[in-house]
Amino acid sequence: MRDGFAFSTRFRVRYAEIDGQKVVFNSRYLEYADVAVTEFWEWTGIGDALGAAWHETEFHVRHTAIDFLKPFVLGDTVEAFVRINRIGGSSLTQTFELCHAETGELHTVIAMTVVNVHLPTGKAVRIADDVRGFLERIPG
């Protein structure tokens, strides 16, 4: 585990994710973040704990910044660490650190801001108090 992170998940770089230089396509790093955050939400248990309060809204990406430090290559095992840095009125800021699972070397840092959206209307809404309370209790 990395300092400041209570959650991680692992996956391998597949052939379809690399380019002619045999490194992972830049766009795939956002897919890696998506895989990691899906596993993160499952790990928290928020869907089971809150039911409809969680399932009637969803976080949509608003802004992402990616710092590419070193590329992953075919066959690498990625360990993706996820944490919530900030809970705002209708948004969250999350950090993803993508590391080489065997060496622990940090390859990529992703900072992502997501906005809470009411699914039926597609409009940004304030994070419900029960959801906020649950999010605040997730270990960092």
PDB file of C-alpha atoms in Angstrom:
ATOM      1  CA  MET A   1       0.000   0.000   0.000  1.00  0.00           C
ATOM      2  CA  ARG A   2       1.094   3.584  -0.651  1.00  0.00           C
ATOM      3  CA  ASP A   3       1.043   6.297   1.991  1.00  0.00           C
ATOM      4  CA  GLY A   4      -2.241   8.197   1.915  1.00  0.00           C
ATOM      5  CA  PHE A   5      -4.163   5.455   0.077  1.00  0.00           C
ATOM      6  CA  ALA A   6      -6.358   2.760   1.631  1.00  0.00           C
ATOM      7  CA  PHE A   7      -7.414   1.219  -1.708  1.00  0.00           C
ATOM      8  CA  SER A   8      -5.684  -0.256  -4.736  1.00  0.00           C
ATOM      9  CA  THR A   9      -6.469  -2.667  -7.552  1.00  0.00           C
ATOM     10  CA  ARG A  10      -4.238  -4.450 -10.074  1.00  0.00           C
ATOM     11  CA  PHE A  11      -4.503  -5.271 -13.760  1.00  0.00           C
ATOM     12  CA  ARG A  12      -2.124  -6.170 -16.591  1.00  0.00           C
ATOM     13  CA  VAL A  13      -1.322  -4.143 -19.690  1.00  0.00           C
ATOM     14  CA  ARG A  14      -2.862  -5.938 -22.682  1.00  0.00           C
ATOM     15  CA  TYR A  15      -1.691  -6.009 -26.287  1.00  0.00           C
ATOM     16  CA  ALA A  16      -4.618  -3.868 -27.507  1.00  0.00           C
ATOM     17  CA  GLU A  17      -3.527  -1.060 -25.137  1.00  0.00           C
ATOM     18  CA  ILE A  18      -0.074  -0.484 -26.646  1.00  0.00           C
ATOM     19  CA  ASP A  19       1.069   1.433 -29.700  1.00  0.00           C
ATOM     20  CA  GLY A  20       3.765   0.762 -32.303  1.00  0.00           C
ATOM     21  CA  GLN A  21       6.424   1.792 -29.789  1.00  0.00           C
ATOM     22  CA  LYS A  22       5.108  -0.928 -27.439  1.00  0.00           C
ATOM     23  CA  VAL A  23       4.054   1.557 -24.766  1.00  0.00           C
ATOM     24  CA  VAL A  24       0.539   2.198 -23.487  1.00  0.00           C
ATOM     25  CA  PHE A  25      -1.458   4.711 -25.567  1.00  0.00           C
ATOM     26  CA  ASN A  26      -1.922   7.989 -23.656  1.00  0.00           C
ATOM     27  CA  SER A  27      -5.726   7.696 -23.832  1.00  0.00           C
ATOM     28  CA  ARG A  28      -5.647   4.349 -22.015  1.00  0.00           C
ATOM     29  CA  TYR A  29      -4.569   5.995 -18.769  1.00  0.00           C
ATOM     30  CA  LEU A  30      -8.048   7.497 -18.385  1.00  0.00           C
ATOM     31  CA  GLU A  31      -9.499   4.035 -18.996  1.00  0.00           C
ATOM     32  CA  TYR A  32      -7.218   2.742 -16.240  1.00  0.00           C
ATOM     33  CA  ALA A  33      -8.590   5.443 -13.921  1.00  0.00           C
ATOM     34  CA  ASP A  34     -12.125   4.366 -14.845  1.00  0.00           C
ATOM     35  CA  VAL A  35     -11.368   0.721 -14.055  1.00  0.00           C
ATOM     36  CA  ALA A  36      -9.781   1.752 -10.758  1.00  0.00           C
ATOM     37  CA  VAL A  37     -12.627   4.032  -9.643  1.00  0.00           C
ATOM     38  CA  THR A  38     -15.230   1.378 -10.490  1.00  0.00           C
ATOM     39  CA  GLU A  39     -13.388  -1.045  -8.225  1.00  0.00           C
ATOM     40  CA  PHE A  40     -12.968   1.713  -5.620  1.00  0.00           C
ATOM     41  CA  TRP A  41     -16.733   2.352  -5.385  1.00  0.00           C
ATOM     42  CA  GLU A  42     -17.368  -1.400  -5.051  1.00  0.00           C
ATOM     43  CA  TRP A  43     -14.742  -1.587  -2.309  1.00  0.00           C
ATOM     44  CA  THR A  44     -16.399   1.208  -0.329  1.00  0.00           C
ATOM     45  CA  GLY A  45     -19.772  -0.594  -0.299  1.00  0.00           C
ATOM     46  CA  ILE A  46     -21.587   2.700  -0.873  1.00  0.00           C
ATOM     47  CA  GLY A  47     -24.150   1.220  -3.287  1.00  0.00           C
ATOM     48  CA  ASP A  48     -25.283  -1.421  -0.808  1.00  0.00           C
ATOM     49  CA  ALA A  49     -25.200   0.973   2.137  1.00  0.00           C
ATOM     50  CA  LEU A  50     -27.173   3.824   0.575  1.00  0.00           C
ATOM     51  CA  GLY A  51     -29.274   2.217  -2.171  1.00  0.00           C
ATOM     52  CA  ALA A  52     -31.384   4.786  -4.044  1.00  0.00           C
ATOM     53  CA  ALA A  53     -29.553   7.760  -2.506  1.00  0.00           C
ATOM     54  CA  TRP A  54     -26.449   6.557  -4.328  1.00  0.00           C
ATOM     55  CA  HIS A  55     -28.038   5.189  -7.505  1.00  0.00           C
ATOM     56  CA  GLU A  56     -30.160   8.219  -8.454  1.00  0.00           C
ATOM     57  CA  THR A  57     -27.086  10.364  -9.009  1.00  0.00           C
ATOM     58  CA  GLU A  58     -23.715   9.679 -10.536  1.00  0.00           C
ATOM     59  CA  PHE A  59     -20.387  11.435 -10.696  1.00  0.00           C
ATOM     60  CA  HIS A  60     -19.418  12.675 -14.176  1.00  0.00           C
ATOM     61  CA  VAL A  61     -15.911  13.813 -15.075  1.00  0.00           C
ATOM     62  CA  ARG A  62     -15.514  17.589 -15.173  1.00  0.00           C
ATOM     63  CA  HIS A  63     -11.744  18.057 -15.278  1.00  0.00           C
ATOM     64  CA  THR A  64      -8.694  15.802 -15.442  1.00  0.00           C
ATOM     65  CA  ALA A  65      -4.963  16.495 -15.245  1.00  0.00           C
ATOM     66  CA  ILE A  66      -2.511  13.717 -16.052  1.00  0.00           C
ATOM     67  CA  ASP A  67       1.181  13.698 -15.216  1.00  0.00           C
ATOM     68  CA  PHE A  68       2.919  11.042 -17.334  1.00  0.00           C
ATOM     69  CA  LEU A  69       6.147  10.145 -15.541  1.00  0.00           C
ATOM     70  CA  LYS A  70       7.050   6.835 -17.203  1.00  0.00           C
ATOM     71  CA  PRO A  71       5.138   4.684 -19.691  1.00  0.00           C
ATOM     72  CA  PHE A  72       3.775   1.252 -18.992  1.00  0.00           C
ATOM     73  CA  VAL A  73       4.628  -1.475 -21.505  1.00  0.00           C
ATOM     74  CA  LEU A  74       3.042  -4.728 -22.616  1.00  0.00           C
ATOM     75  CA  GLY A  75       2.886  -7.237 -19.777  1.00  0.00           C
ATOM     76  CA  ASP A  76       3.395  -4.753 -16.933  1.00  0.00           C
ATOM     77  CA  THR A  77       1.095  -5.150 -13.986  1.00  0.00           C
ATOM     78  CA  VAL A  78      -0.393  -1.812 -12.985  1.00  0.00           C
ATOM     79  CA  GLU A  79      -1.364  -1.147  -9.390  1.00  0.00           C
ATOM     80  CA  ALA A  80      -3.861   1.714  -9.328  1.00  0.00           C
ATOM     81  CA  PHE A  81      -4.325   3.597  -6.059  1.00  0.00           C
ATOM     82  CA  VAL A  82      -7.406   5.790  -5.536  1.00  0.00           C
ATOM     83  CA  ARG A  83      -8.406   8.310  -2.875  1.00  0.00           C
ATOM     84  CA  ILE A  84     -10.822  11.182  -2.433  1.00  0.00           C
ATOM     85  CA  ASN A  85      -8.946  14.416  -1.763  1.00  0.00           C
ATOM     86  CA  ARG A  86     -11.804  16.876  -1.440  1.00  0.00           C
ATOM     87  CA  ILE A  87     -15.578  16.796  -1.142  1.00  0.00           C
ATOM     88  CA  GLY A  88     -17.214  19.977  -2.381  1.00  0.00           C
ATOM     89  CA  GLY A  89     -20.848  21.034  -2.619  1.00  0.00           C
ATOM     90  CA  SER A  90     -21.576  19.062  -5.785  1.00  0.00           C
ATOM     91  CA  SER A  91     -18.145  17.701  -6.688  1.00  0.00           C
ATOM     92  CA  LEU A  92     -15.307  15.450  -5.612  1.00  0.00           C
ATOM     93  CA  THR A  93     -11.618  15.669  -6.365  1.00  0.00           C
ATOM     94  CA  GLN A  94      -9.852  12.320  -6.573  1.00  0.00           C
ATOM     95  CA  THR A  95      -6.236  11.280  -7.027  1.00  0.00           C
ATOM     96  CA  PHE A  96      -5.122   8.194  -8.895  1.00  0.00           C
ATOM     97  CA  GLU A  97      -1.543   6.972  -8.698  1.00  0.00           C
ATOM     98  CA  LEU A  98      -0.655   4.308 -11.244  1.00  0.00           C
ATOM     99  CA  CYS A  99       2.392   2.339 -10.170  1.00  0.00           C
ATOM    100  CA  HIS A 100       4.289  -0.657 -11.463  1.00  0.00           C
ATOM    101  CA  ALA A 101       2.978  -3.456  -9.242  1.00  0.00           C
ATOM    102  CA  GLU A 102       6.298  -5.297  -9.001  1.00  0.00           C
ATOM    103  CA  THR A 103       8.689  -2.375  -8.516  1.00  0.00           C
ATOM    104  CA  GLY A 104       6.338   0.106  -6.833  1.00  0.00           C
ATOM    105  CA  GLU A 105       7.624   2.815  -9.183  1.00  0.00           C
ATOM    106  CA  LEU A 106       5.160   5.655  -9.776  1.00  0.00           C
ATOM    107  CA  HIS A 107       4.357   5.961 -13.503  1.00  0.00           C
ATOM    108  CA  THR A 108       1.342   8.288 -13.662  1.00  0.00           C
ATOM    109  CA  VAL A 109      -0.575  10.686 -11.410  1.00  0.00           C
ATOM    110  CA  ILE A 110      -4.133  11.643 -12.348  1.00  0.00           C
ATOM    111  CA  ALA A 111      -6.088  14.398 -10.594  1.00  0.00           C
ATOM    112  CA  MET A 112      -9.776  14.237 -11.460  1.00  0.00           C
ATOM    113  CA  THR A 113     -12.703  16.430 -10.496  1.00  0.00           C
ATOM    114  CA  VAL A 114     -16.122  14.832 -10.875  1.00  0.00           C
ATOM    115  CA  VAL A 115     -19.541  16.472 -10.522  1.00  0.00           C
ATOM    116  CA  ASN A 116     -22.580  14.868  -8.927  1.00  0.00           C
ATOM    117  CA  VAL A 117     -25.297  14.642 -11.605  1.00  0.00           C
ATOM    118  CA  HIS A 118     -28.990  13.807 -11.131  1.00  0.00           C
ATOM    119  CA  LEU A 119     -29.447  11.082 -13.753  1.00  0.00           C
ATOM    120  CA  PRO A 120     -33.054  11.772 -14.797  1.00  0.00           C
ATOM    121  CA  THR A 121     -32.362  15.469 -15.473  1.00  0.00           C
ATOM    122  CA  GLY A 122     -28.645  15.415 -16.292  1.00  0.00           C
ATOM    123  CA  LYS A 123     -28.125  18.451 -14.039  1.00  0.00           C
ATOM    124  CA  ALA A 124     -25.456  18.953 -11.394  1.00  0.00           C
ATOM    125  CA  VAL A 125     -26.868  18.658  -7.869  1.00  0.00           C
ATOM    126  CA  ARG A 126     -25.581  19.047  -4.354  1.00  0.00           C
ATOM    127  CA  ILE A 127     -24.204  15.863  -2.812  1.00  0.00           C
ATOM    128  CA  ALA A 128     -26.896  14.486  -0.495  1.00  0.00           C
ATOM    129  CA  ASP A 129     -26.097  14.609   3.216  1.00  0.00           C
ATOM    130  CA  ASP A 130     -26.160  10.814   3.653  1.00  0.00           C
ATOM    131  CA  VAL A 131     -23.850  10.358   0.641  1.00  0.00           C
ATOM    132  CA  ARG A 132     -21.539  13.101   1.939  1.00  0.00           C
ATOM    133  CA  GLY A 133     -21.434  11.462   5.372  1.00  0.00           C
ATOM    134  CA  PHE A 134     -20.518   8.105   3.815  1.00  0.00           C
ATOM    135  CA  LEU A 135     -17.846   9.694   1.607  1.00  0.00           C
ATOM    136  CA  GLU A 136     -16.305  11.486   4.570  1.00  0.00           C
ATOM    137  CA  ARG A 137     -15.868   8.149   6.383  1.00  0.00           C
ATOM    138  CA  ILE A 138     -13.985   6.448   3.529  1.00  0.00           C
ATOM    139  CA  PRO A 139     -10.380   5.925   4.638  1.00  0.00           C
ATOM    140  CA  GLY A 140      -7.837   7.997   2.728  1.00  0.00           C
TER     141      GLY A 140
END
